[in-house]
Coordinates of C-alpha atoms in Angstrom, one line a residue:
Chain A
X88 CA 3.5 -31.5 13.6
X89 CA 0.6 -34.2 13.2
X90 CA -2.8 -33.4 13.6
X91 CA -4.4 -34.4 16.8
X92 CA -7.6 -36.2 16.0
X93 CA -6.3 -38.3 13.2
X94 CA -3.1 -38.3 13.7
X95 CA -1.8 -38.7 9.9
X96 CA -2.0 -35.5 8.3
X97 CA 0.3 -32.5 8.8
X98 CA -1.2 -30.3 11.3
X99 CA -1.8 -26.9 9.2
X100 CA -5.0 -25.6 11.5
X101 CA -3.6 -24.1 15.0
X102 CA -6.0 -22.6 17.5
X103 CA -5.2 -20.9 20.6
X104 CA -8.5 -20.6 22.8
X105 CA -8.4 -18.5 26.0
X106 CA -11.4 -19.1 28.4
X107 CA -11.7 -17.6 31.7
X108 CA -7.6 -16.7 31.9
X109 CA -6.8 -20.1 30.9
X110 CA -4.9 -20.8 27.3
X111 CA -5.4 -23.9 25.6
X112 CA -3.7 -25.1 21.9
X113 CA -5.2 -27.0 19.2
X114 CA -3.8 -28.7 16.0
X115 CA -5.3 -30.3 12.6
X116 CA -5.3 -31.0 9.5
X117 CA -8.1 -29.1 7.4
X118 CA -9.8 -32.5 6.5
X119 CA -10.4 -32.9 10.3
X120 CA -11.3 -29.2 10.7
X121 CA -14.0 -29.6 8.4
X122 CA -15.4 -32.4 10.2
X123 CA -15.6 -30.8 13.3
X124 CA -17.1 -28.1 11.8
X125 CA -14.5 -25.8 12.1
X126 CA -14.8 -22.7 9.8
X127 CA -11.7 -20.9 9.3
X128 CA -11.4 -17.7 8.6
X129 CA -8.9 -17.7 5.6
X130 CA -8.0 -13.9 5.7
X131 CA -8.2 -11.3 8.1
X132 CA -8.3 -8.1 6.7
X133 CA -6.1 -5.1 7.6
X134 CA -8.9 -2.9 9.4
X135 CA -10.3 -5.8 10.9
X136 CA -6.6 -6.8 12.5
X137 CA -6.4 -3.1 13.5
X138 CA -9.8 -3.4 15.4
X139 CA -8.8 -6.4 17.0
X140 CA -5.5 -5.2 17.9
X141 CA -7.5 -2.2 20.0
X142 CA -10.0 -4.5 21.1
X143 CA -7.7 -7.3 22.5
X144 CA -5.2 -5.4 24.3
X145 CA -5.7 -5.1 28.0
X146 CA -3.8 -1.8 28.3
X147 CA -2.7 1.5 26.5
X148 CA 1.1 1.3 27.4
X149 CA 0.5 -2.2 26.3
X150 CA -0.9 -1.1 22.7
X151 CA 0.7 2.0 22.4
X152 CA 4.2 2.1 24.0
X153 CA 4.7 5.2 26.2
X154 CA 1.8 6.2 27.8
X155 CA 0.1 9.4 26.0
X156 CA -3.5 8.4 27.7
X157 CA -4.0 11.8 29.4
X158 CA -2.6 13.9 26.2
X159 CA -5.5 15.4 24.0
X160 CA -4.6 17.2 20.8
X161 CA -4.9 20.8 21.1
X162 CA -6.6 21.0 17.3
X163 CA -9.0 18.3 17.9
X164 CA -9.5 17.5 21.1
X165 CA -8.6 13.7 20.3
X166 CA -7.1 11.3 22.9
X167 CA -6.0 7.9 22.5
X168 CA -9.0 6.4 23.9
X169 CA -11.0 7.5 21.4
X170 CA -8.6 6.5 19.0
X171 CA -9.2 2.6 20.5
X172 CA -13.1 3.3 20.1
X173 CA -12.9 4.6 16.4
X174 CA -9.7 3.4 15.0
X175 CA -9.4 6.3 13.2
X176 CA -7.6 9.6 14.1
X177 CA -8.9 12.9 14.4
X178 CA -6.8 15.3 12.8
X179 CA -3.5 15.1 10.8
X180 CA -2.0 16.8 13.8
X181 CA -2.2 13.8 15.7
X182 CA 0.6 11.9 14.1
X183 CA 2.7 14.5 16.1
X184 CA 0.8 15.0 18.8
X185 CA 0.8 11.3 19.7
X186 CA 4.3 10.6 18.2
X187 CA 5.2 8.2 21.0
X188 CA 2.5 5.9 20.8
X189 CA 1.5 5.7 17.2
X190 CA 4.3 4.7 15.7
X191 CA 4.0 0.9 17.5
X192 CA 1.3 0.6 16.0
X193 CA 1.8 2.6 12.5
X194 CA 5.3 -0.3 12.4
X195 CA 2.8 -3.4 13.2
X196 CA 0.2 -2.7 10.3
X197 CA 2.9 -1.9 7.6
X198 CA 5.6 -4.6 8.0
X199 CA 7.9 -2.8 10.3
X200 CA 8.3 -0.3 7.9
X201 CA 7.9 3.6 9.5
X202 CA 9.3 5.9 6.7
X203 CA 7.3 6.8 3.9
X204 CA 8.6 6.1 0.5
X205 CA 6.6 7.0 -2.9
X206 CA 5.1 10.1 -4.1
X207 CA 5.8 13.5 -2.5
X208 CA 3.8 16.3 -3.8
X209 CA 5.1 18.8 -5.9
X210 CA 4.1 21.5 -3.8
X211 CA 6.9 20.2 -1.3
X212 CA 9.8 22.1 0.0
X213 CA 13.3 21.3 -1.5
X214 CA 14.6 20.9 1.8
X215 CA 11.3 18.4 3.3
X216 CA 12.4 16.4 0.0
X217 CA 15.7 16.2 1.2
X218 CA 14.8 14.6 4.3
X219 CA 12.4 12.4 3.1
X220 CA 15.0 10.9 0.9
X221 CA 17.3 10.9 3.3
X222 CA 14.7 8.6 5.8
X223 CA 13.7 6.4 3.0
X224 CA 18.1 5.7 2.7
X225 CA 18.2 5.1 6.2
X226 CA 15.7 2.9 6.4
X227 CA 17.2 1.2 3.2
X228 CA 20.7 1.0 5.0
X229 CA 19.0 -0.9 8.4
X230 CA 17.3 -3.1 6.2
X231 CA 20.6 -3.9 4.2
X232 CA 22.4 -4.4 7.4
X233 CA 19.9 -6.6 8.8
X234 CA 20.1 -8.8 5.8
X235 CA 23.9 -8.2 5.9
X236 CA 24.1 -7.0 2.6
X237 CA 27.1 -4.9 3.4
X238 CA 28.0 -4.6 -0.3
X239 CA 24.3 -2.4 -0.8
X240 CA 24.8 -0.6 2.9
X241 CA 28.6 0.5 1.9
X242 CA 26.7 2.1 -1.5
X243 CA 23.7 3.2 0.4
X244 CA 25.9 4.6 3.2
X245 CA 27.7 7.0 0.4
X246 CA 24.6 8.0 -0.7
X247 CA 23.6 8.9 2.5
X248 CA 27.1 11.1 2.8
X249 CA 26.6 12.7 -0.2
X250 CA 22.9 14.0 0.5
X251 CA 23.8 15.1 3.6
X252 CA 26.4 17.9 2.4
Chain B
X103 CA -26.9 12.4 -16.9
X104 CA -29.3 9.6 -15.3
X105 CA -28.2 6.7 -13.9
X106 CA -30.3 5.0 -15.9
X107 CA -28.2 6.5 -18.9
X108 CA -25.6 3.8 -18.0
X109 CA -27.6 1.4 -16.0
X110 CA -28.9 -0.6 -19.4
X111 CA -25.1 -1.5 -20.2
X112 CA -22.0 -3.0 -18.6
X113 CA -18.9 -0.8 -17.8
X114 CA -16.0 -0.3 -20.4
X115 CA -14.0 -2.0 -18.0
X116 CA -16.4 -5.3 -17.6
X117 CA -16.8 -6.1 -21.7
X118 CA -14.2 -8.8 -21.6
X119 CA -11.4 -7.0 -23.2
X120 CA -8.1 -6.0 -21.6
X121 CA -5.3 -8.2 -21.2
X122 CA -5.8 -11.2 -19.4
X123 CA -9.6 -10.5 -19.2
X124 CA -10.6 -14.0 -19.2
X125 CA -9.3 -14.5 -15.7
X126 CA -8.4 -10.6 -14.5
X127 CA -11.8 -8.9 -14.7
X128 CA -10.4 -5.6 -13.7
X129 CA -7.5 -3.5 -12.4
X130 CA -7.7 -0.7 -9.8
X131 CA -5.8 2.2 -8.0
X132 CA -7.3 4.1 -5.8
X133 CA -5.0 6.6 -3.4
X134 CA -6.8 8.6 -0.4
X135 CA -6.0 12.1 0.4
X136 CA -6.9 14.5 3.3
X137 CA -6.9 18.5 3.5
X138 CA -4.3 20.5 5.2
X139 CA -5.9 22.7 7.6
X140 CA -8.8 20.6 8.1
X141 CA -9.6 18.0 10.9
X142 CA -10.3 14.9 9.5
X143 CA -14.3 13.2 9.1
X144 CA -14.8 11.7 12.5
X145 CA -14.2 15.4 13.9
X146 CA -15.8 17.3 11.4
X147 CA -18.9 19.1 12.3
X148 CA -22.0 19.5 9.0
X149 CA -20.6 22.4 8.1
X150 CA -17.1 21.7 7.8
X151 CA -18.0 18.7 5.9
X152 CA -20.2 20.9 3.6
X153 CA -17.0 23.1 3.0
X154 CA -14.7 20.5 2.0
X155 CA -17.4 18.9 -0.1
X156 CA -18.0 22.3 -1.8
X157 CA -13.9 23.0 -2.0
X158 CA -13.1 19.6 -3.6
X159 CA -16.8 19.0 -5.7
X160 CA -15.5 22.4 -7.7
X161 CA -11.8 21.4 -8.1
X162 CA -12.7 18.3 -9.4
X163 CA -15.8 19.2 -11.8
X164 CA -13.4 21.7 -12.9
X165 CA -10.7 18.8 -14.5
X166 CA -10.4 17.6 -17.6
X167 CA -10.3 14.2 -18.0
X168 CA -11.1 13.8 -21.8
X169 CA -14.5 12.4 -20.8
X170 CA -17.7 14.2 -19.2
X171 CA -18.1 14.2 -15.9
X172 CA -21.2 14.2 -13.5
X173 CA -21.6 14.8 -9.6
X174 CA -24.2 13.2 -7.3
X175 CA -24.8 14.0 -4.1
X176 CA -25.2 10.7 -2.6
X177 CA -26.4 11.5 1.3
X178 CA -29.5 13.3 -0.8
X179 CA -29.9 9.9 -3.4
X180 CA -32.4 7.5 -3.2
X181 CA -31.3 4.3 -1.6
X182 CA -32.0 2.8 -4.5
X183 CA -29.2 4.4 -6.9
X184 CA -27.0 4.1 -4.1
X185 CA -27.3 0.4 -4.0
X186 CA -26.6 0.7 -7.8
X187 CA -23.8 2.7 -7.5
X188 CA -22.1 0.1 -4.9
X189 CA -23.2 -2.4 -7.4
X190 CA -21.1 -0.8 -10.3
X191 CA -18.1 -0.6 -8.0
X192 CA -18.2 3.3 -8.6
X193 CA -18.4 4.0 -4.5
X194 CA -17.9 1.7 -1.3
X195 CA -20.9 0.9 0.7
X196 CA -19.1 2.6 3.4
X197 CA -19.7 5.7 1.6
X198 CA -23.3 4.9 0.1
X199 CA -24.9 4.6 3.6
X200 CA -22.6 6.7 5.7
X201 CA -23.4 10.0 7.4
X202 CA -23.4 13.7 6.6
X203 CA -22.8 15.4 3.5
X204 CA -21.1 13.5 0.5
X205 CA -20.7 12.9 -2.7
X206 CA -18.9 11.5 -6.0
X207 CA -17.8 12.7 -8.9
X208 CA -17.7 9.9 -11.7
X209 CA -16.5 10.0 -15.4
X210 CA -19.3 8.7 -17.9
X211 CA -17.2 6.2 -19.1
X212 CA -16.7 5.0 -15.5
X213 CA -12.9 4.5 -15.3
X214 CA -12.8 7.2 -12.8
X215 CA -14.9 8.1 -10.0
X216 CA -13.8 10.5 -6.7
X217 CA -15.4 9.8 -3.5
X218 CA -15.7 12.9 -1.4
X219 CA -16.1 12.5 2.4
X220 CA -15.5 8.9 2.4
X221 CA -13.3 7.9 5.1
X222 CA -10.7 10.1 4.1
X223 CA -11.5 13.9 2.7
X224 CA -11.1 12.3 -0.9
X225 CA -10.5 9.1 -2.6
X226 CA -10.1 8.7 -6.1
X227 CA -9.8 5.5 -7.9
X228 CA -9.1 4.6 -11.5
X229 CA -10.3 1.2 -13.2
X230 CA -9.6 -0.7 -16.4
X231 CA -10.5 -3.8 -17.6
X232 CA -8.3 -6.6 -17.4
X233 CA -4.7 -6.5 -16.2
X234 CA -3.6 -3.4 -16.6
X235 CA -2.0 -1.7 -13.6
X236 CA 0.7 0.6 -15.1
X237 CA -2.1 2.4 -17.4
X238 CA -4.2 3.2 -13.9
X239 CA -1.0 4.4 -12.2
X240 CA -0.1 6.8 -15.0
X241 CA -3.3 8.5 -15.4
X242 CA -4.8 8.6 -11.5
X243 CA -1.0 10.0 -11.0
X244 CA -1.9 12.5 -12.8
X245 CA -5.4 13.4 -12.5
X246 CA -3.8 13.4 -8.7
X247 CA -1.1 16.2 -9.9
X248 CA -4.0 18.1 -11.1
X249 CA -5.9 17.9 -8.2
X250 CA -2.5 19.3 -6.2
X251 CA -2.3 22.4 -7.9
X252 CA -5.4 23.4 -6.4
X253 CA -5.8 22.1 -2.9
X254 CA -2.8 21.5 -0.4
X255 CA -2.7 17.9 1.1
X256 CA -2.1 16.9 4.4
X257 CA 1.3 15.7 4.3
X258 CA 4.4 14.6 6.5
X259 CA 8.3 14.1 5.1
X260 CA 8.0 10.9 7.6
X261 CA 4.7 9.5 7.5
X262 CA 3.9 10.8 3.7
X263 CA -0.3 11.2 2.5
X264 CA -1.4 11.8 6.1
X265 CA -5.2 9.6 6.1
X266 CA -8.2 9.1 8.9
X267 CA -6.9 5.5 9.3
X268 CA -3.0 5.0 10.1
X269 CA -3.5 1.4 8.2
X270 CA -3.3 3.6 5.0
X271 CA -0.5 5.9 5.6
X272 CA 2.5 7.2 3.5
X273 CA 1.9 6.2 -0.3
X274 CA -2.2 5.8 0.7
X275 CA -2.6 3.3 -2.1
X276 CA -4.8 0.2 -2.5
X277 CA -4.0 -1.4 -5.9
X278 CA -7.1 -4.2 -6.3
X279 CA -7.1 -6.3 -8.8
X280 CA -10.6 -8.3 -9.6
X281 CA -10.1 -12.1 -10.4
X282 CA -12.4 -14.9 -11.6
X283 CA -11.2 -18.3 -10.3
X284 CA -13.8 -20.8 -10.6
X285 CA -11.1 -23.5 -11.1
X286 CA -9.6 -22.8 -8.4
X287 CA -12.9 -23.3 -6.6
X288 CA -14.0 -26.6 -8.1
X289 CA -10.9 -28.0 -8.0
X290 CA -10.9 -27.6 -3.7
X291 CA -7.3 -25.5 -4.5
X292 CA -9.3 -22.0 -3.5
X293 CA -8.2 -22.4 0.8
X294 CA -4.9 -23.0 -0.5
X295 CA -4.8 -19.7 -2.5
X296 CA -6.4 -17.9 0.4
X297 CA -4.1 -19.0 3.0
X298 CA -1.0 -18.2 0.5
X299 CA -2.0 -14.6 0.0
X300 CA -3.0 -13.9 3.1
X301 CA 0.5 -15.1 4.3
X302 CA 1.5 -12.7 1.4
X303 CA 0.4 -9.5 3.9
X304 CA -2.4 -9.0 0.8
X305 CA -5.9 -8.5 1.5
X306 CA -8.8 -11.2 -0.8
X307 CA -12.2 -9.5 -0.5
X308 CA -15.5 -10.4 -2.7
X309 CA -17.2 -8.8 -5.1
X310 CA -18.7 -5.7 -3.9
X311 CA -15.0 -5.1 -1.3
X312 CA -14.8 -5.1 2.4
X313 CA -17.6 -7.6 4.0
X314 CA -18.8 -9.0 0.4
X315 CA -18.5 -12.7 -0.3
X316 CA -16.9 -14.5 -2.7
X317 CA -20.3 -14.6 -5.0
X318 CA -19.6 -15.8 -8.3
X319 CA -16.1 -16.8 -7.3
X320 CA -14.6 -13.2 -7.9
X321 CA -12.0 -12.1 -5.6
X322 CA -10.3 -8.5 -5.3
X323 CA -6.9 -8.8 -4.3
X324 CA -5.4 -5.9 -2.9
X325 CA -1.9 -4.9 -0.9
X326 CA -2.3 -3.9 2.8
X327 CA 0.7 -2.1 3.5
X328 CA 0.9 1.4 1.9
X329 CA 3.9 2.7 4.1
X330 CA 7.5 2.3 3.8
X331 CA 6.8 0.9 0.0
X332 CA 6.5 3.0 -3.2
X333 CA 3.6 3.3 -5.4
X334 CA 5.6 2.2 -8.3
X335 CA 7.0 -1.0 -6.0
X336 CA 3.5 -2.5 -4.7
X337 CA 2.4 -1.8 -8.6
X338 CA 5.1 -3.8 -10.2
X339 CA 4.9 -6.5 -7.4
X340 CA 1.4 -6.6 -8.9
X341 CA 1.9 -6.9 -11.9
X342 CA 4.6 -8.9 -12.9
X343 CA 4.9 -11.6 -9.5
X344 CA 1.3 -11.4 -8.0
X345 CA -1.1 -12.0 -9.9
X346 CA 0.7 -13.7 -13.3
X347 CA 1.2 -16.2 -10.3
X348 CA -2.2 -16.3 -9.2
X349 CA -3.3 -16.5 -13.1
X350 CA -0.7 -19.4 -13.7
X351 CA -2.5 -21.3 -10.8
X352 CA -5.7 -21.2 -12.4
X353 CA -4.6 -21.7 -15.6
X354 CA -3.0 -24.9 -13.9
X355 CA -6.4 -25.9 -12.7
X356 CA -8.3 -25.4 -15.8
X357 CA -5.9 -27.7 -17.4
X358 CA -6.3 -30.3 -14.7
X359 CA -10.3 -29.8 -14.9
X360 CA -9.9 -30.4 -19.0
X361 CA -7.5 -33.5 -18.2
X362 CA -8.5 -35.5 -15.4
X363 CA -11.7 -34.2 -14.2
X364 CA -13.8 -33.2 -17.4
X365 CA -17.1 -35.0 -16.4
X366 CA -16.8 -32.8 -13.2
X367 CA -16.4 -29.5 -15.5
X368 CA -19.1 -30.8 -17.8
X369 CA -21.9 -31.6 -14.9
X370 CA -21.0 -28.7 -13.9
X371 CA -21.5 -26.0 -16.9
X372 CA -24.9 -28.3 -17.7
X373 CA -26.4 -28.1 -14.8
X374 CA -25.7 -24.2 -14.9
X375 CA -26.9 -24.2 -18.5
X376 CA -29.9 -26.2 -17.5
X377 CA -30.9 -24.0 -14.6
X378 CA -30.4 -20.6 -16.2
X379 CA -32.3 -21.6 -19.3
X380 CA -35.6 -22.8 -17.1
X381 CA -35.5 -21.5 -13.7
X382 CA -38.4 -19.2 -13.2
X383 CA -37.4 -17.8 -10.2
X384 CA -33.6 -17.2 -9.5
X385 CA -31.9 -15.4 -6.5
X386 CA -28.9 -12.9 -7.3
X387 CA -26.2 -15.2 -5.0
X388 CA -27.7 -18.3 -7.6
X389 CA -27.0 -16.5 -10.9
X390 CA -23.7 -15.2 -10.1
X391 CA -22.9 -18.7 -8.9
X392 CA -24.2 -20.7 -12.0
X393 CA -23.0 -17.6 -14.2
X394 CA -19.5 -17.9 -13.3
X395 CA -19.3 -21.4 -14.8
X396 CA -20.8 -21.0 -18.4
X397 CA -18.1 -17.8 -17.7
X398 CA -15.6 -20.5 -17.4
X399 CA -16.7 -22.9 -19.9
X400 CA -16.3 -20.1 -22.4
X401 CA -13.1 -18.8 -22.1
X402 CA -12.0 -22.2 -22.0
X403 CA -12.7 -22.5 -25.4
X404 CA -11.9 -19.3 -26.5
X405 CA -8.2 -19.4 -24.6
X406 CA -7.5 -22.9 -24.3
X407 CA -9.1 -24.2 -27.6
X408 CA -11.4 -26.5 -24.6
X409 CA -13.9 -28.8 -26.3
X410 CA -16.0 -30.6 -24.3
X411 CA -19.5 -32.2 -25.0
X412 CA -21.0 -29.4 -22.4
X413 CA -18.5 -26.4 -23.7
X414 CA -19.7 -27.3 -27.3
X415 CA -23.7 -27.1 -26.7
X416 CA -22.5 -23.7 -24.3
X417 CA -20.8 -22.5 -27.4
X418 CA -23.6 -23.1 -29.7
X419 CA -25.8 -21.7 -27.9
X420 CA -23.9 -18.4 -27.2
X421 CA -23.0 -17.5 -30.9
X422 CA -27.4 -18.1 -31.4
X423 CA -28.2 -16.1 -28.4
X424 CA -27.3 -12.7 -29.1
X425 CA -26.3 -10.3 -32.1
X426 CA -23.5 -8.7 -30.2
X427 CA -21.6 -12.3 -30.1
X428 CA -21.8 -12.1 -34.3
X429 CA -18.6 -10.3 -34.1
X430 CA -15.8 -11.9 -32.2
X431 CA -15.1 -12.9 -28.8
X432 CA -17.9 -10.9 -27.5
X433 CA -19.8 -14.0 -25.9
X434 CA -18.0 -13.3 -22.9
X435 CA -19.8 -10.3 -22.7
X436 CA -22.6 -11.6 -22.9
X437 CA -22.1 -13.4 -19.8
X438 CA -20.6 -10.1 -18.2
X439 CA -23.8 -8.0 -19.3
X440 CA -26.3 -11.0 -17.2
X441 CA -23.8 -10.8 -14.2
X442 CA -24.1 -7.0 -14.0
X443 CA -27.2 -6.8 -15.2
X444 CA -29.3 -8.7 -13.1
X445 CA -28.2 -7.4 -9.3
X446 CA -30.7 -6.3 -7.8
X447 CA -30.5 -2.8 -7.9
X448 CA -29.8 -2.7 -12.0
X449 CA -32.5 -4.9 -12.0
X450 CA -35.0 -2.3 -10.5
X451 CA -33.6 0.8 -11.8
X452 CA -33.8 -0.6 -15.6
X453 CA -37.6 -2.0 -14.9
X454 CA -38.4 2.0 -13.1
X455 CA -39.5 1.2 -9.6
X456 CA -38.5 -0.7 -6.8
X457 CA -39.3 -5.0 -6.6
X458 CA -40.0 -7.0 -4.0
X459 CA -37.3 -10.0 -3.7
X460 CA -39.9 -12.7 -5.3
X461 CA -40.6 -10.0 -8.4
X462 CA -36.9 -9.7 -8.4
X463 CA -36.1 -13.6 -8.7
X464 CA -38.8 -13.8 -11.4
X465 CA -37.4 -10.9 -13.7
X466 CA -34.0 -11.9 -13.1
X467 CA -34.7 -14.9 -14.8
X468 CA -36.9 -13.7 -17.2
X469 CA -34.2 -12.1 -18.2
X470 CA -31.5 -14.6 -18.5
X471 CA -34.0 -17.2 -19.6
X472 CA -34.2 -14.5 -23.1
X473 CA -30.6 -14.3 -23.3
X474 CA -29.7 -17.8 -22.8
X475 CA -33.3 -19.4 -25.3
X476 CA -32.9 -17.4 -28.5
X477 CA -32.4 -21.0 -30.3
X478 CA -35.5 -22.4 -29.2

């Protein structure tokens, strides 16, 4: 795409403006962005994104999936709006107690991913190990699958077997 | 221990050593961690907050870390020190001038520090000069195993280290990594890098983290996505693609400052020379700035074997300026000690009472105008 003041360079800026309902595009090259005075904002950081991500969205169902709006958690007292306000939660019971509607967003800060994978602490069950393990194969087979790396999922999907029994 | 114990010196890990130190200034891990049983900060009345500070102050002035430790209580500190401790990357400035009771523990050698009541019950973090990623990873792993014995974490098998913000969930690791890429800068290829990392999914912050500029043209570099990927994963992504990239790139563009555009490099370090030598009245933002290129000029020669008519008088006029530079390679640090050195909260605590900003400009380069004039 060329840019649309000088049209020579490679478009590489693309701005999207919505005023009063009404969407309008724009694209340049930097040396035409610069000209025009147009500072852009070369990273947006990951709380930042998060706070615009609550900010931006006109509703909770949109945000947050299934509606939990009139849920508050029994150990804190937190509800989702708050959660919009703060952008922080308010207990670590609320990863169950809103476990429809987080997870939308817990998938769009971390890649898609939803599973941890990493360190469990020692103090950890035997069986809680298990299932971690077994979440972090599943997620490894979807991924494989999705890439159709059917060679990994057939080795994955026997590891999976085998931890199950 | 005083902070003005350490406030005379540079860190251990800002002397210029560690591999890659002349473009990796320093490596970090720092992994967040909550209380089971407890609600997290936002809900917390005083008094909860007093109880896990009290809980987690004891289990951690009670480790042994093979260095001494010390504990200050920084909603009681003056604003002063916490300026300074923000300054020496030992706590966020989230946590220097947030509310309620809080604290930190740091390690006198200052490779670890533990922020308690942060945004999350506890953060610890563990820095070393240069790149050196792995070495953080093995010991915060196990200062954190130590920690574990003695407190229970809030924990899920699906979501994994349970933190305040679901941005840092599962592993609840930020590996930073502190650059310097002035050749990047001059050469107009800094966008470019910005743009690539950020389409990367990594975070590039300033100096002093989240909100901080790019003053002196030091970037932190750190991952954003802490779920779904392993601490051992995001490390070695680190270490061996990331940032050897990154430090190939500048490499790149020191070469191509050297080659094709050395009267640029040279106005450049001589005006810096010039300025720092005679200014009598210097702004923070300015020193780092000009800093950062007699910075460069210098490790051009020392790791590129540079020689310039500018890099030569810069060299000279280093090995003059300062006994610490008679044994080798330690120039760098000299730079490093005028960088930390004169911020303006190191600045005040080493002259004993608070400055206004004009007193402040005149010191600073009082002081650099000693460091950088012992020829004359």
């Amino acid at each position: 795409m060329q840019c649309q003041i000088c049209n020579k360079n490679d478009a590489t800026i693309h701005l999207t403006e919505i005023t009063d309902g009404v969407r309008s595009e724009m694209h340049i090259c930097e040396h035409c962005a610069q000209e025009q005075g147009i500072m852009v904002k070369s990273q947006i950081p990951i709380n930042e994104l998060l706070s615009s991500l609550l900010a931006v969205q006109p509703t909770d169902d949109e945000l947050f999936g299934p509606s939990e709006k009139e849920v508050s958690c029994p150990y804190c007292g937190f509800t989702l709006e708050q959660f919009r306000k703060e952008a922080v939660l308010g207990c670590p019971y609320d990863y169950e107690i809103f476990e429809k509607s987080l997870p939308l967003l817990i998938e769009k800060a971390h890649n898609g991913k939803t599973t941890h994978c990493g360190k469990v602490p020692s103090k950890t069950p035997k069986d809680s190990r298990k299932q971690i393990e077994l979440l972090n194969l599943r997620q490894q087979l979807d991924t494989a699958v999705k890439s159709e790396d059917y060679e990994l999922a057939a080795k994955l999907r026997d590891k999976i077997k085998k931890c199950e029994t | 221990m005083k902070l003005t114990d350490i406030s005379s010196d540079i860190n251990e890990w800002f002397d210029g050593s560690g591999p890659l130190a002349d473009i990796v200034i320093s490596s970090r891990i720092r992994l967040a961690r909550n209380l089971a049983g407890h609600k997290f900060l936002s809900r917390c009345s005083t008094a909860e907050k007093s109880d896990i500070l009290k809980k987690l102050r004891d289990v951690l002035m009670s480790l042994d870390l093979g260095d001494k430790i010390f504990y200050i209580s920084v909603d009681k500190a003056p604003v002063l020190n916490r300026h300074f401790l923000v300054e020496r990357h030992l706590i966020s400035r989230h946590h220097a001038f947030g509310k309620g009771p809080r604290g930190v523990v740091i390690a006198q050698r200052e490779f670890f520090t533990a922020m308690i009541n942060e945004e999350d019950h506890l953060r610890i973090q563990l820095l070393k000069g240069g790149l050196q990623l792995s070495q953080c990873a093995e010991q915060i792993n196990h200062i954190d195993d130590m920690i574990e014995q003695k407190v229970d974490y809030a924990f899920s098998p699906r979501y994994g280290y349970l933190t305040a913000c679901p941005t840092n969930l599962g592993t609840a690791i930020r590996v930073s990594v502190m650059l310097h890429l002035p050749a990047l800068k001059m050469t107009g290829q800094i966008e470019k890098f910005l743009n690539t990392t950020r389409d990367m999914g990594l975070a590039v912050r300033g100096l002093f983290g989240e909100g901080s500029d790019a003053a002196g043209d030091f970037y932190q570099i750190s991952n954003q996505v802490t779920l779904g990927i392993s601490e051992s994963d995001i490390i070695s992504q680190f270490e061996n693609v990331i940032i050897p990239e990154i430090v190939e790139y500048e490499n790149a563009a020191r070469n191509q400052l050297l080659s094709k555009e050395s009267d640029v490099l040279d106005d450049k370090i001589s005006r810096a020379m010039a300025l720092l030598r005679n200014a009598h009245l210097i702004s923070s933002q300015e020193a780092l700035f000009l800093l950062s290129h007699l910075r460069l000029g210098l490790n051009m020669h020392e790791h590129m074997g540079a020689s310039t008519p500018a890099i030569d008088t810069l060299c000279r006029l280093i090995r003059q300026g300062s006994d610490a530079d008679k044994r080798q390679g330690l120039s760098i640090a000299t730079i490093n000690r005028l960088f930390m050195l004169t911020l303006p909260a190191h600045l005040q605590l080493n002259y004993g009472k608070p400055l206004d900003p004009t007193h402040r400009d005149a010191l600073r380069a009082k002081i650099i105008r000693s460091a950088l004039n012992q020829d004359k």
